[in-house]
Short mmCIF file of C-alpha atoms in Angstrom, two decimals:
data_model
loop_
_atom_site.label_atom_id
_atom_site.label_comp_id
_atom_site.label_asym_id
_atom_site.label_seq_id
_atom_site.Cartn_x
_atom_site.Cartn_y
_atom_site.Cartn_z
CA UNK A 26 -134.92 -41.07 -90.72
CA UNK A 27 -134.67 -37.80 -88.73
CA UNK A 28 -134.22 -36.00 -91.62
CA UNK A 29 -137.87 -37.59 -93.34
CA UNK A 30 -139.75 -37.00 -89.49
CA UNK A 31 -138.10 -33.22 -89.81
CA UNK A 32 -139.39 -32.98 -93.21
CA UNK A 33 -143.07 -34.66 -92.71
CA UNK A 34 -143.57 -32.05 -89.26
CA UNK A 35 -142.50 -28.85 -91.50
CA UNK A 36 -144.86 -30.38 -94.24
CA UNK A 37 -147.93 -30.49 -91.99
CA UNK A 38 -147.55 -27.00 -89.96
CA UNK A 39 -149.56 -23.93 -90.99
CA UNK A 40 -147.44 -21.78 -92.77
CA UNK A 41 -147.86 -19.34 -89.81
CA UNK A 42 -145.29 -21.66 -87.77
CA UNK A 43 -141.72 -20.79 -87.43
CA UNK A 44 -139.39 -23.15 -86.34
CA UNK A 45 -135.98 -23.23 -85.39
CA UNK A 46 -133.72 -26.60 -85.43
CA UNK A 47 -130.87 -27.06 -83.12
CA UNK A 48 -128.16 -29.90 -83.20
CA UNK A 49 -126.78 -30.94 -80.07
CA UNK A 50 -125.13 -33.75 -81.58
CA UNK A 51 -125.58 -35.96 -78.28
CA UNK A 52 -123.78 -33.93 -76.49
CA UNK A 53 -124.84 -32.86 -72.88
CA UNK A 54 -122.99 -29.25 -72.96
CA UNK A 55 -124.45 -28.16 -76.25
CA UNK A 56 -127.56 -29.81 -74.86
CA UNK A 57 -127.79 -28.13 -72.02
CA UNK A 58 -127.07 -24.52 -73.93
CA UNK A 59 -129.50 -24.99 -76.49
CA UNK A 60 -132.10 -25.14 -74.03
CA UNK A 61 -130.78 -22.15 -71.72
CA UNK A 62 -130.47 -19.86 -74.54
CA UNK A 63 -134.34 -21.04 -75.73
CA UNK A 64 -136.11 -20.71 -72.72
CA UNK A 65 -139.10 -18.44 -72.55
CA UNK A 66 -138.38 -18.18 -76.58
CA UNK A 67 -140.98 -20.55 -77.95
CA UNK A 68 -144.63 -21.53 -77.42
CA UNK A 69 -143.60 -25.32 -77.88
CA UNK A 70 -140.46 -27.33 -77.47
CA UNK A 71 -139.98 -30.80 -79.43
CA UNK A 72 -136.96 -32.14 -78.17
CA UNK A 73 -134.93 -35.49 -79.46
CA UNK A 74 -133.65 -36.52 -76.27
CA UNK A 75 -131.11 -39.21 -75.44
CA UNK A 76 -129.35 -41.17 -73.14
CA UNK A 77 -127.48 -38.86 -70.33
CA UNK A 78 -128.67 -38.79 -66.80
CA UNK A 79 -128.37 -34.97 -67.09
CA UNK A 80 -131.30 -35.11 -69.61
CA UNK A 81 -134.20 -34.91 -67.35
CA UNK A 82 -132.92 -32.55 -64.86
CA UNK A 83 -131.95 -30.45 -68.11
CA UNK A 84 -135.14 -30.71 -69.65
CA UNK A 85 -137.23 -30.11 -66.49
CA UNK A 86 -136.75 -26.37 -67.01
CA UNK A 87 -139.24 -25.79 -69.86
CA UNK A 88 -143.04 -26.42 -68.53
CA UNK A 89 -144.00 -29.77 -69.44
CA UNK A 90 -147.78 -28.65 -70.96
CA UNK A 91 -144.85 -27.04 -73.91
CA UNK A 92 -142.65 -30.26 -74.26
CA UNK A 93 -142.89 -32.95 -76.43
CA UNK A 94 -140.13 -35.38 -75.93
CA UNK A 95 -139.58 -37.37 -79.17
CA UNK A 96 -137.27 -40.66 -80.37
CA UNK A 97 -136.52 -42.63 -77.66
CA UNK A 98 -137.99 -43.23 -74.64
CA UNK A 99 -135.09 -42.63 -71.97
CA UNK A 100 -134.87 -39.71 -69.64
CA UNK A 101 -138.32 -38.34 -69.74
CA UNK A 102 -140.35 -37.55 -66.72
CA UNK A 103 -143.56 -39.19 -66.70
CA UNK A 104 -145.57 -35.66 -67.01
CA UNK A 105 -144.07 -34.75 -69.99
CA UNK A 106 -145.94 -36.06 -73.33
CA UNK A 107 -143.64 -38.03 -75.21
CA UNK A 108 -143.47 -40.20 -78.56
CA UNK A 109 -140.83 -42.64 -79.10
CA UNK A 110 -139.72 -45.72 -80.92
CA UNK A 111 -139.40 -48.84 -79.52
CA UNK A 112 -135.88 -50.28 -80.15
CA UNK A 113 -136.25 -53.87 -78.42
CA UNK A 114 -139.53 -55.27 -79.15
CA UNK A 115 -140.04 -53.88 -82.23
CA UNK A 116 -136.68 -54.95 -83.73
CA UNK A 117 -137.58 -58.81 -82.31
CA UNK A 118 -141.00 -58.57 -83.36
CA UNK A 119 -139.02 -57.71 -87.05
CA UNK A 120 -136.51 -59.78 -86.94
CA UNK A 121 -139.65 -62.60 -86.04
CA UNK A 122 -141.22 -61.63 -89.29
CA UNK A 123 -138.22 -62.30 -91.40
CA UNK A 124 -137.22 -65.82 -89.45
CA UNK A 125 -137.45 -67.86 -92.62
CA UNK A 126 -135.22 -65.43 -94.68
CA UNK A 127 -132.98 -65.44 -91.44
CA UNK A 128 -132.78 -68.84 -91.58
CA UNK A 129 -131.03 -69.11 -95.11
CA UNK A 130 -127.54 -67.72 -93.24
CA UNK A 131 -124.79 -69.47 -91.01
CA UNK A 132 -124.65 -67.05 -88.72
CA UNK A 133 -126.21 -63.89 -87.93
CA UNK A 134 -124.16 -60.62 -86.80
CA UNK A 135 -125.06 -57.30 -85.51
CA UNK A 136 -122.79 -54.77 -85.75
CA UNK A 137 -123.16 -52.05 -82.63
CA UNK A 138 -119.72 -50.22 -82.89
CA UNK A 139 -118.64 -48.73 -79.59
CA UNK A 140 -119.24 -44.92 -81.64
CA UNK A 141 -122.93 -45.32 -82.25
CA UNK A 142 -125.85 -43.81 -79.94
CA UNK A 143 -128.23 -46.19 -81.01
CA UNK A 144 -130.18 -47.30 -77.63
CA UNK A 145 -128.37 -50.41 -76.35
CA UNK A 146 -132.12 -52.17 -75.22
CA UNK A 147 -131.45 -53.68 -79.28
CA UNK A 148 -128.60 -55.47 -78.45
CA UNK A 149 -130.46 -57.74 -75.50
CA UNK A 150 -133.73 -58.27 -78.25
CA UNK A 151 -131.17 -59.12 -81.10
CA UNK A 152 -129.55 -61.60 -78.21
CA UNK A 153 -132.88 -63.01 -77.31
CA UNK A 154 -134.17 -62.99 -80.64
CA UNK A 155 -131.27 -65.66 -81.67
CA UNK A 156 -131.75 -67.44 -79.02
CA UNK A 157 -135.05 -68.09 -78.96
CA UNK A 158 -134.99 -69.00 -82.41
CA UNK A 159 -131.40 -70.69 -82.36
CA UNK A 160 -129.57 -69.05 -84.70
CA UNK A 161 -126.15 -68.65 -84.56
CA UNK A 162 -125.00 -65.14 -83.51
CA UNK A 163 -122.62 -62.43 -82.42
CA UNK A 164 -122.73 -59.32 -81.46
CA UNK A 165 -119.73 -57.28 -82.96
CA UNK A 166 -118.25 -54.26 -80.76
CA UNK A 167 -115.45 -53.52 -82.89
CA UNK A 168 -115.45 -52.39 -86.81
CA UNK A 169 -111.89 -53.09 -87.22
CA UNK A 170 -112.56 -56.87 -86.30
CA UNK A 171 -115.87 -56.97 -88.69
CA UNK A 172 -114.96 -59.41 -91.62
CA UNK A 173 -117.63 -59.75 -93.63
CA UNK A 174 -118.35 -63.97 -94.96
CA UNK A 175 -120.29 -65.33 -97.65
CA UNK A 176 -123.88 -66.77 -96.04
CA UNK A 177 -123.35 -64.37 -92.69
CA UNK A 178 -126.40 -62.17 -92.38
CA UNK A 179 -125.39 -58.61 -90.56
CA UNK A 180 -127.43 -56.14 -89.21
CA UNK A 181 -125.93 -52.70 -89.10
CA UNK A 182 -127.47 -49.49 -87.08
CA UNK A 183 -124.57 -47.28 -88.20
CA UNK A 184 -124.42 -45.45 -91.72
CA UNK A 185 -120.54 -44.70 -90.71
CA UNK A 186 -120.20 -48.58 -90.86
CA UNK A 187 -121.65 -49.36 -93.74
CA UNK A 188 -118.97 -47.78 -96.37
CA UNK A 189 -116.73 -50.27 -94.62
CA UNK A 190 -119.29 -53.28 -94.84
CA UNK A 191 -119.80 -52.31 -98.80
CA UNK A 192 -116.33 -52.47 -99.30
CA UNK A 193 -115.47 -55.93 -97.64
CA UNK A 194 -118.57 -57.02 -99.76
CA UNK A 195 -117.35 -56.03 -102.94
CA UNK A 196 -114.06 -57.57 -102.32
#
């Protein structure tokens, strides 16, 4: 999805717009240079933030009038403009829409291996969500342990996960 929301913002700049695109892979030191080396460089920063407490103190040296904080909404100082996605409600509010189809499976498991960065906030709506619908559930930590069962529904937020998921399903 990051690589369609990259796409869609070139798509709709003037052609007069150059942008640069830097990776810091979730990871605070490469964070943290990225924006060093780009301060006073650009008119406007968009930044895909994530879950550190260094973040804000990080991202408090560019002038918030030139930030846009974008993804999720963690770590971002209430001046600074920001759009994010909402990773709890949203995914109930989904998961609500889909409660007949849900319905059809024994058991219903999320798979959130210990690797991922996805925001944690969906594991407590998936929880509720089950709950408040009573469907059986678990919440799955560990890929090794995933073994996947005819009429089990899963619900993956991983792409590295899913080769493995494919291949249990196959078998």
């Amino acid at each position: 999805y990051k690589e369609v929301l990259y796409a869609s913002f070139i798509e709709n700049l003037p052609e007069s717009v150059a942008v640069d695109l830097h990776f810091h892979h979730y990871n605070i030191d490469d964070f943290e240079k990225i924006i060093k080396e780009s301060l006073g460089k650009y008119s406007k920063y968009i930044i895909m933030n994530f879950d550190h407490e260094r973040v804000p103190e990080i991202t408090r040296q560019i002038p918030p009038a030139k930030l846009l904080i974008i993804d999720w909404n963690v770590n971002a100082d209430p001046d600074t403009s920001s759009i994010h996605q909402d990773f709890g409600q949203s995914l109930y509010n989904s998961l609500e829409s889909a409660i007949d189809l849900i319905r059809k499976y024994s058991k219903f498991i999320y798979l959130y291996p210990t690797f991922t960065y996805h925001p944690r906030t969906s594991i407590k709506f998936f929880e509720k969500f089950c709950s408040d619908y009573k469907i059986q559930h678990k919440t799955l930590f560990d890929i090794k342990k995933l073994d996947v069962q005819k009429g089990e529904l899963y619900l993956l937020v991983s792409d590295r996960t899913l080769a493995k998921f494919l291949d249990q399903c196959h078998q």
